[in-house]
CSV table of C-alpha atoms and ligand atoms in Angstrom, one decimal:
chain,number,residue,atom,x,y,z
A,30,MET,CA,66.8,97.5,92.1
A,31,SER,CA,66.4,94.5,94.4
A,32,HIS,CA,64.2,94.5,97.5
A,33,ASP,CA,65.7,95.8,100.7
A,34,LEU,CA,68.4,93.3,101.9
A,35,SER,CA,69.9,95.5,104.6
A,36,GLN,CA,68.6,93.3,107.4
A,37,ALA,CA,69.1,90.0,105.6
A,38,GLY,CA,71.7,87.4,106.7
A,39,ARG,CA,75.2,87.3,105.3
A,40,LYS,CA,74.7,84.4,103.0
A,41,THR,CA,71.5,85.9,101.6
A,42,GLN,CA,73.3,89.2,101.0
A,43,THR,CA,76.3,87.7,99.2
A,44,ILE,CA,73.9,85.8,96.9
A,45,HIS,CA,71.2,88.4,96.3
A,46,ALA,CA,72.5,92.0,96.9
A,47,GLY,CA,73.0,93.6,93.5
A,48,GLN,CA,71.8,90.4,91.8
A,49,TYR,CA,68.3,90.5,90.2
A,50,PRO,CA,66.9,89.6,86.8
A,51,ASP,CA,67.6,92.1,84.0
A,52,ALA,CA,64.6,94.3,83.6
A,53,THR,CA,64.2,93.9,79.8
A,54,THR,CA,65.3,90.3,79.2
A,55,GLY,CA,64.9,88.6,82.5
A,56,ALA,CA,68.5,87.3,82.3
A,57,LEU,CA,69.5,86.1,85.8
A,58,SER,CA,73.2,86.7,85.4
A,59,PRO,CA,73.8,90.4,85.2
A,60,PRO,CA,74.4,91.8,81.7
A,61,ILE,CA,77.9,93.1,81.1
A,62,TYR,CA,77.4,96.7,79.8
A,63,GLN,CA,80.7,96.8,77.9
A,64,SER,CA,80.2,100.4,76.7
A,65,SER,CA,82.4,103.5,77.4
A,66,THR,CA,79.6,105.9,76.8
A,67,PHE,CA,75.8,106.2,77.0
A,68,ALA,CA,73.5,107.9,74.5
A,69,PHE,CA,71.2,110.8,75.6
A,70,THR,CA,67.7,111.1,74.1
A,71,ASP,CA,68.2,114.9,73.6
A,72,CYS,CA,70.3,117.8,74.7
A,73,ALA,CA,68.1,118.5,77.8
A,74,GLN,CA,68.7,115.0,79.1
A,75,GLY,CA,72.5,115.3,78.6
A,76,ALA,CA,72.5,118.6,80.5
A,77,ALA,CA,70.3,117.1,83.3
A,78,ARG,CA,72.6,114.1,83.7
A,79,PHE,CA,75.7,116.3,83.9
A,80,ALA,CA,74.0,118.7,86.3
A,81,GLY,CA,73.0,115.7,88.5
A,82,THR,CA,69.3,116.5,88.4
A,83,GLU,CA,68.6,113.3,86.5
A,84,GLY,CA,70.0,109.8,87.3
A,85,GLY,CA,71.4,107.6,84.6
A,86,TYR,CA,74.7,107.0,83.0
A,87,ILE,CA,77.1,109.3,81.1
A,88,TYR,CA,80.5,107.7,80.7
A,89,THR,CA,81.9,104.5,82.3
A,90,ARG,CA,84.8,106.2,84.1
A,91,MET,CA,82.0,108.0,86.2
A,92,GLY,CA,79.7,105.0,86.5
A,93,ASN,CA,78.4,101.9,84.7
A,94,PRO,CA,75.3,99.7,85.2
A,95,THR,CA,77.3,96.5,85.8
A,96,THR,CA,79.8,98.1,88.2
A,97,ALA,CA,76.8,99.8,89.9
A,98,ARG,CA,75.4,96.3,90.8
A,99,LEU,CA,78.6,95.4,92.5
A,100,GLU,CA,78.6,98.7,94.3
A,101,GLU,CA,75.1,98.1,95.6
A,102,ALA,CA,76.1,94.6,96.7
A,103,ILE,CA,79.2,95.7,98.7
A,104,ALA,CA,77.4,98.7,100.2
A,105,THR,CA,74.7,96.4,101.4
A,106,LEU,CA,77.2,93.9,102.9
A,107,GLU,CA,79.1,96.7,104.7
A,108,GLY,CA,76.0,98.7,105.7
A,109,GLY,CA,77.2,101.9,104.0
A,110,THR,CA,75.3,104.6,102.1
A,111,GLY,CA,77.0,103.6,98.9
A,112,ALA,CA,80.3,102.4,97.3
A,113,VAL,CA,82.7,103.1,94.5
A,114,THR,CA,84.4,100.2,92.8
A,115,THR,CA,88.0,100.7,91.7
A,116,SER,CA,90.4,99.0,89.4
A,117,SER,CA,92.4,97.7,92.4
A,118,GLY,CA,92.7,97.8,96.1
A,119,MET,CA,95.5,100.4,95.7
A,120,GLY,CA,93.1,102.4,93.5
A,121,ALA,CA,90.6,102.4,96.4
A,122,LEU,CA,93.2,103.7,98.9
A,123,CYS,CA,94.5,106.3,96.6
A,124,ALA,CA,90.9,107.6,95.8
A,125,VAL,CA,90.3,108.0,99.6
A,126,ILE,CA,93.5,109.9,100.2
A,127,PHE,CA,93.2,112.0,97.0
A,128,GLY,CA,89.6,112.8,97.9
A,129,LEU,CA,89.9,113.6,101.5
A,130,LEU,CA,93.4,114.9,102.3
A,131,GLY,CA,95.6,117.7,101.3
A,132,SER,CA,98.9,119.3,102.1
A,133,GLY,CA,99.5,119.7,105.8
A,134,ASP,CA,97.1,116.9,106.8
A,135,HIS,CA,98.4,114.0,108.9
A,136,VAL,CA,97.7,110.3,108.7
A,137,VAL,CA,98.1,107.8,111.6
A,138,GLY,CA,98.5,104.3,110.1
A,139,HIS,CA,99.1,100.8,111.4
A,140,SER,CA,102.8,100.0,111.2
A,141,SER,CA,102.2,96.7,109.5
A,142,LEU,CA,99.8,97.7,106.8
A,143,TYR,CA,99.9,96.0,103.4
A,144,GLY,CA,103.4,97.0,102.1
A,145,PRO,CA,102.4,99.3,99.2
A,146,SER,CA,99.7,101.0,101.2
A,147,ARG,CA,102.3,102.2,103.7
A,148,MET,CA,104.7,103.0,100.9
A,149,VAL,CA,102.3,105.2,98.9
A,150,ILE,CA,101.5,107.3,101.9
A,151,GLU,CA,105.0,107.5,103.3
A,152,ALA,CA,106.8,108.1,100.0
A,153,ASP,CA,104.4,109.3,97.4
A,154,PHE,CA,101.6,111.3,99.1
A,155,LYS,CA,104.4,112.8,101.2
A,156,ARG,CA,105.5,114.6,98.0
A,157,PHE,CA,102.1,116.4,98.1
A,158,GLY,CA,102.6,117.4,101.7
A,159,VAL,CA,100.6,114.6,103.4
A,160,GLU,CA,102.3,113.8,106.7
A,161,SER,CA,102.2,110.3,108.3
A,162,THR,CA,103.1,108.4,111.4
A,163,PHE,CA,103.0,104.6,111.7
A,164,VAL,CA,102.4,102.9,115.0
A,165,ASP,CA,101.1,99.7,116.4
A,166,THR,CA,97.4,100.5,116.4
A,167,SER,CA,96.6,97.5,118.6
A,168,ASP,CA,98.1,99.7,121.4
A,169,LEU,CA,95.7,102.6,121.9
A,170,ASP,CA,98.2,104.6,123.9
A,171,GLN,CA,100.5,104.6,120.8
A,172,VAL,CA,97.7,105.9,118.7
A,173,ARG,CA,96.8,108.7,121.2
A,174,ALA,CA,100.4,109.7,121.3
A,175,ALA,CA,100.7,109.8,117.5
A,176,VAL,CA,97.5,111.9,116.9
A,177,ARG,CA,98.1,115.6,116.2
A,178,PRO,CA,95.8,118.5,115.7
A,179,ASN,CA,96.1,118.1,112.0
A,180,THR,CA,95.4,114.3,112.0
A,181,ARG,CA,92.5,113.8,109.5
A,182,LEU,CA,92.7,110.0,108.9
A,183,ILE,CA,93.5,106.9,111.0
A,184,LEU,CA,94.1,103.9,108.8
A,185,ILE,CA,94.1,100.4,110.1
A,186,GLU,CA,94.0,96.8,108.9
A,187,THR,CA,92.5,94.3,111.3
A,188,PRO,CA,93.7,91.5,111.2
A,189,ALA,CA,96.8,93.2,109.9
A,190,ASN,CA,99.0,92.0,107.1
A,191,PRO,CA,101.1,89.8,107.7
A,192,THR,CA,101.3,89.9,111.5
A,193,ILE,CA,97.7,88.9,112.2
A,194,VAL,CA,97.6,91.6,114.9
A,195,LEU,CA,94.1,93.0,115.6
A,196,SER,CA,93.1,96.6,116.3
A,197,ASP,CA,90.0,97.6,118.3
A,198,ILE,CA,87.7,99.3,115.8
A,199,LYS,CA,85.3,100.7,118.3
A,200,ALA,CA,88.0,102.3,120.4
A,201,LEU,CA,89.9,103.7,117.4
A,202,ALA,CA,86.6,105.2,116.0
A,203,ALA,CA,86.2,107.0,119.3
A,204,ILE,CA,89.7,108.4,119.2
A,205,ALA,CA,89.1,109.5,115.6
A,206,GLU,CA,85.8,111.2,116.5
A,207,GLU,CA,87.4,113.0,119.4
A,208,GLN,CA,90.1,114.4,116.9
A,209,GLY,CA,87.6,115.2,114.1
A,210,ALA,CA,89.4,112.6,112.0
A,211,TRP,CA,88.0,109.7,109.9
A,212,LEU,CA,88.7,106.1,110.6
A,213,LEU,CA,89.4,104.1,107.5
A,214,VAL,CA,89.4,100.3,107.9
A,215,ASP,CA,91.0,98.1,105.2
A,216,ASN,CA,88.7,95.1,105.7
A,217,THR,CA,90.3,92.9,103.1
A,218,PHE,CA,91.5,90.2,105.5
A,219,ALA,CA,88.2,89.7,107.4
A,220,SER,CA,85.8,90.4,104.5
A,221,PRO,CA,82.3,91.8,105.3
A,222,VAL,CA,81.2,88.2,106.1
A,223,ASN,CA,83.3,88.3,109.3
A,224,GLN,CA,83.6,92.0,110.2
A,225,ARG,CA,81.5,95.2,109.5
A,226,PRO,CA,83.6,98.2,110.6
A,227,LEU,CA,80.9,100.8,109.8
A,228,ALA,CA,78.6,99.3,112.4
A,229,LEU,CA,81.5,99.6,115.0
A,230,GLY,CA,82.0,103.3,114.3
A,231,ALA,CA,84.4,103.4,111.4
A,232,HIS,CA,83.7,106.1,108.7
A,233,ILE,CA,85.1,104.4,105.6
A,234,VAL,CA,85.9,100.8,104.6
A,235,MET,CA,88.0,99.6,101.7
A,236,HIS,CA,88.8,96.3,100.2
A,237,SER,CA,91.2,94.7,97.9
A,238,MET,CA,88.4,92.6,96.2
A,239,THR,CA,91.3,90.8,94.5
A,240,LYS,CA,91.3,88.7,97.7
A,241,PHE,CA,88.4,87.0,99.5
A,242,ILE,CA,85.5,88.9,97.9
A,243,ASN,CA,86.4,87.7,94.3
A,244,GLY,CA,88.1,84.7,95.7
A,245,HIS,CA,89.2,83.0,92.5
A,246,THR,CA,92.7,84.5,91.9
A,247,ASP,CA,91.7,85.8,88.5
A,248,VAL,CA,90.8,89.5,89.0
A,249,VAL,CA,92.5,92.6,90.6
A,250,ALA,CA,89.8,94.9,92.0
A,251,GLY,CA,89.0,97.3,94.8
A,252,VAL,CA,86.1,99.1,96.5
A,253,VAL,CA,85.5,101.9,99.0
A,254,VAL,CA,82.3,102.2,101.1
A,255,ALA,CA,81.4,105.2,103.2
A,256,LYS,CA,79.0,105.6,106.1
A,257,ASP,CA,77.6,109.0,104.9
A,258,ALA,CA,76.8,110.3,101.5
A,259,GLU,CA,78.8,113.5,101.7
A,260,LEU,CA,82.0,111.5,102.4
A,261,LEU,CA,81.2,109.1,99.6
A,262,ALA,CA,80.7,112.1,97.2
A,263,LYS,CA,84.1,113.4,97.9
A,264,ILE,CA,85.7,110.1,97.3
A,265,ALA,CA,83.7,109.5,94.2
A,266,HIS,CA,84.7,112.9,92.8
A,267,ALA,CA,88.4,111.9,93.3
A,268,HIS,CA,87.8,108.5,91.8
A,269,HIS,CA,86.3,110.1,88.6
A,270,TYR,CA,89.3,112.2,88.1
A,271,LEU,CA,92.0,109.8,89.1
A,272,GLY,CA,90.6,107.3,86.6
A,273,VAL,CA,90.8,104.2,88.9
A,274,ASN,CA,87.4,103.0,87.7
A,275,MET,CA,86.5,99.3,87.4
A,276,ASP,CA,85.9,97.7,84.1
A,277,PRO,CA,82.4,96.2,83.6
A,278,HIS,CA,83.7,92.8,82.8
A,279,GLN,CA,85.9,92.9,85.9
A,280,ALA,CA,82.7,93.8,87.9
A,281,TRP,CA,80.9,90.8,86.5
A,282,LEU,CA,83.6,88.4,87.5
A,283,VAL,CA,83.7,89.9,91.1
A,284,LEU,CA,79.8,89.7,91.3
A,285,ARG,CA,80.1,86.0,90.4
A,286,GLY,CA,82.9,85.4,92.9
A,287,LEU,CA,81.0,87.2,95.6
A,288,LYS,CA,78.1,84.8,95.5
A,289,THR,CA,80.2,82.1,97.2
A,290,LEU,CA,82.0,84.4,99.7
A,291,SER,CA,80.2,83.1,102.8
A,292,LEU,CA,80.7,79.5,101.8
A,293,ARG,CA,84.4,79.9,100.9
A,294,MET,CA,85.1,81.9,104.1
A,295,ARG,CA,83.5,79.3,106.3
A,296,GLU,CA,85.4,76.4,104.6
A,297,SER,CA,88.7,78.3,104.6
A,298,GLU,CA,88.5,79.3,108.3
A,299,ARG,CA,87.5,75.8,109.3
A,300,ASN,CA,90.6,74.5,107.6
A,301,ALA,CA,92.7,77.4,109.0
A,302,GLN,CA,91.7,76.5,112.6
A,303,ARG,CA,92.9,72.9,112.0
A,304,VAL,CA,96.2,74.0,110.3
A,305,ALA,CA,96.9,76.5,113.1
A,306,GLU,CA,96.4,73.9,115.8
A,307,PHE,CA,98.6,71.4,113.9
A,308,LEU,CA,101.4,74.0,113.5
A,309,GLU,CA,101.1,75.1,117.2
A,310,GLN,CA,101.9,71.6,118.4
A,311,HIS,CA,104.6,70.9,115.9
A,312,PRO,CA,108.1,70.7,117.5
A,313,LYS,CA,109.8,72.5,114.5
A,314,VAL,CA,107.4,75.5,114.7
A,315,ALA,CA,108.5,78.5,116.9
A,316,TRP,CA,105.2,80.3,117.1
A,317,VAL,CA,101.8,80.6,115.3
A,318,ARG,CA,99.5,83.5,115.1
A,319,TYR,CA,95.8,82.9,114.2
A,320,PRO,CA,92.9,84.8,115.8
A,321,GLY,CA,91.1,81.5,116.4
A,322,LEU,CA,93.8,80.1,118.7
A,323,LYS,CA,93.4,80.7,122.5
A,324,SER,CA,97.1,81.6,122.5
A,325,HIS,CA,96.5,84.7,120.2
A,326,PRO,CA,97.0,87.7,122.5
A,327,GLN,CA,93.7,89.2,121.2
A,328,HIS,CA,91.6,86.1,121.0
A,329,ALA,CA,88.9,87.9,123.1
A,330,LEU,CA,88.9,90.9,120.8
A,331,ALA,CA,88.6,88.6,117.8
A,332,LYS,CA,85.5,87.0,119.3
A,333,ALA,CA,84.0,90.4,120.1
A,334,GLN,CA,84.4,92.2,116.8
A,335,MET,CA,84.6,89.4,114.3
A,336,ASP,CA,82.1,86.7,113.3
A,337,GLY,CA,84.8,84.3,112.2
A,338,PHE,CA,88.6,84.1,112.4
A,339,GLY,CA,89.4,84.1,108.7
A,340,GLY,CA,91.8,82.1,106.6
A,341,LEU,CA,95.2,83.8,107.3
A,342,ILE,CA,97.9,82.4,109.5
A,343,SER,CA,101.4,83.6,110.2
A,344,PHE,CA,104.0,81.4,111.8
A,345,GLU,CA,107.8,81.0,112.1
A,346,VAL,CA,109.7,77.8,111.7
A,347,LYS,CA,112.5,77.3,114.3
A,348,GLY,CA,115.7,78.3,112.5
A,349,GLY,CA,114.4,81.6,111.1
A,350,LEU,CA,114.7,82.7,107.5
A,351,GLU,CA,116.7,79.7,106.3
A,352,ALA,CA,114.4,77.1,107.8
A,353,GLY,CA,111.4,79.0,106.5
A,354,ALA,CA,112.8,79.1,103.0
A,355,ARG,CA,113.3,75.3,103.1
A,356,LEU,CA,109.7,74.9,104.1
A,357,LEU,CA,108.5,77.1,101.2
A,358,ASP,CA,110.7,75.3,98.7
A,359,HIS,CA,109.3,71.9,99.7
A,360,VAL,CA,105.5,72.4,99.8
A,361,GLN,CA,103.8,70.6,97.0
A,362,LEU,CA,100.1,71.3,97.2
A,363,MET,CA,100.3,74.8,98.6
A,364,THR,CA,101.5,77.3,96.0
A,365,LEU,CA,104.4,79.7,96.7
A,366,ALA,CA,102.8,82.9,95.6
A,367,VAL,CA,101.8,86.3,97.0
A,368,SER,CA,98.1,87.4,97.3
A,369,LEU,CA,95.6,85.7,99.5
A,370,GLY,CA,91.9,85.0,100.0
A,371,GLY,CA,91.6,82.7,97.0
A,372,ILE,CA,90.0,79.3,96.9
A,373,GLU,CA,93.5,77.7,96.8
A,374,THR,CA,96.1,77.8,99.5
A,375,LEU,CA,99.0,80.2,99.0
A,376,ILE,CA,102.1,80.5,101.0
A,377,GLN,CA,104.7,83.3,101.0
A,378,HIS,CA,107.6,85.0,102.8
A,379,PRO,CA,106.8,88.7,103.5
A,380,GLY,CA,110.4,89.6,104.5
A,381,SER,CA,111.7,88.9,101.0
A,382,MET,CA,108.5,89.4,99.1
A,383,THR,CA,105.5,91.6,99.9
A,384,HIS,CA,107.2,93.7,102.6
A,385,ALA,CA,110.7,93.6,101.2
A,386,ALA,CA,110.5,97.3,100.2
A,387,ILE,CA,110.2,98.3,103.9
A,388,PRO,CA,113.6,98.8,105.6
A,389,ARG,CA,114.5,95.8,107.9
A,390,GLU,CA,114.5,97.9,111.0
A,391,GLU,CA,111.0,99.1,110.4
A,392,ARG,CA,109.9,95.6,109.5
A,393,LEU,CA,111.2,94.2,112.8
A,394,GLU,CA,109.6,97.1,114.7
A,395,ALA,CA,106.3,96.3,113.0
A,396,GLY,CA,106.5,92.6,114.1
A,397,ILE,CA,107.5,91.2,110.8
A,398,SER,CA,110.4,88.9,111.8
A,399,ASP,CA,112.8,87.6,109.1
A,400,GLY,CA,111.5,84.1,109.3
A,401,LEU,CA,107.7,84.9,109.3
A,402,VAL,CA,105.8,82.8,106.9
A,403,ARG,CA,102.3,83.8,105.8
A,404,VAL,CA,99.8,81.3,104.6
A,405,SER,CA,96.3,81.9,103.1
A,406,ILE,CA,94.3,78.8,103.7
A,407,GLY,CA,92.0,77.7,100.9
A,408,CYS,CA,89.1,75.3,100.6
A,409,GLU,CA,91.0,72.1,99.8
A,410,ASP,CA,90.5,69.0,102.0
A,411,VAL,CA,92.2,69.8,105.3
A,412,GLU,CA,93.9,66.4,105.5
A,413,ASP,CA,95.7,67.1,102.2
A,414,LEU,CA,96.9,70.5,103.6
A,415,LEU,CA,98.1,68.9,106.8
A,416,ALA,CA,99.9,66.2,104.9
A,417,ASP,CA,101.7,68.7,102.7
A,418,LEU,CA,102.9,70.8,105.7
A,419,LYS,CA,103.9,67.6,107.5
A,420,GLN,CA,106.1,66.4,104.6
A,421,ALA,CA,107.6,69.9,104.0
A,422,LEU,CA,108.4,70.3,107.7
A,423,GLN,CA,110.3,67.0,107.5
A,424,GLN,CA,112.6,68.6,105.0
A,425,VAL,CA,113.5,71.4,107.4
B,523,PLP,C1,96.2,93.2,98.3
B,523,PLP,C2,95.9,94.1,99.3
B,523,PLP,C3,95.8,95.5,99.0
B,523,PLP,C4,96.1,96.0,97.6
B,523,PLP,O1,95.1,95.6,96.7
B,523,PLP,P1,95.4,95.4,95.2
B,523,PLP,O2,94.0,94.8,94.7
B,523,PLP,O3,96.5,94.4,95.0
B,523,PLP,O4,95.7,96.7,94.6
B,523,PLP,C5,95.5,96.4,100.0
B,523,PLP,N1,95.3,95.9,101.3
B,523,PLP,C6,95.4,94.7,101.6
B,523,PLP,C7,95.2,94.2,103.0
B,523,PLP,C8,95.7,93.7,100.7
B,523,PLP,O5,95.8,92.4,101.0
């Protein structure tokens, strides 16, 4: 175990939490324990590990020394009692719902969640009797109106995907507490460098570590962090039986990516601010949404609950879908691809891609207009990103 880093700065935590020399060899890079099972010295030890009276490892689906380091790192960054790593962000969400909810329970979710997150609740968990209502959680009155006596979970993303709308974590935690429900924050867009929901009253945080935390567009991964141990135990139990565990090699790659999270986020948001300002004054752009712009309706909330504004921008080119498609077909440096939070800039069209499975009416209601373009700004030289957008906009 490393020394206590709970009060250390963000950069220190990303570099040192879960990262310490291997006890036997001194190796600075964590060993990859690529083993499915772990030998017991005798029968009594095996029994004690299964009974939970002795620590140590049993079988990698239930825990592994390499994934444990990553769990320690993310729990430290988010300020939770512990974490469970998962094979993907969707695995993290499914472990929470499978672990905490049952037939007759109700979820209130943000209307513009990551597309598959909404779909799995609305279509799949529904088959197991989990009810759900999706509203604009940036409007607290809509949340109060949606909450029922059987509401057990409020699920938000802030900033939300792809509308970049913010929700007030502190206020929503209070509504959840009043109802005896849990607030789950999908913190993928902000990352723990910019936002720590548990400190603001949330009960559970999840990430798609595929995005900013890993940051190199080479791993799919997820994690859940809980504020209290009892809650974490319920989620870990579900995780062990669902089989959404992380592979040790995957954990090693994410541990490596995590070390530069602070640096990448700072660079990416410095670039994003410049790109957002450029788009905002461009005559062919109808609107731009970025939390760092004074024109963002929740700029004040962003300053209050975030330490930085992140790398995601959404905007619409005048002329809607057709004009947006022309822009996407003409970018040269930016890559037309889904996903986000990588070191390279990615641009995509949610209406026809990530959010296409949601009926158009519901999409429009959630603020995802037909022409909305989402861009995840990377760490390239900002002049090159601006030049690319400039030339692509000339083609529109
Ligand atoms: C990508 C993403 C997910 C799903 O994560 P996977 O790692 O792709 O399973 C969930 N929430 C948000 C906000 C995401 O961006």
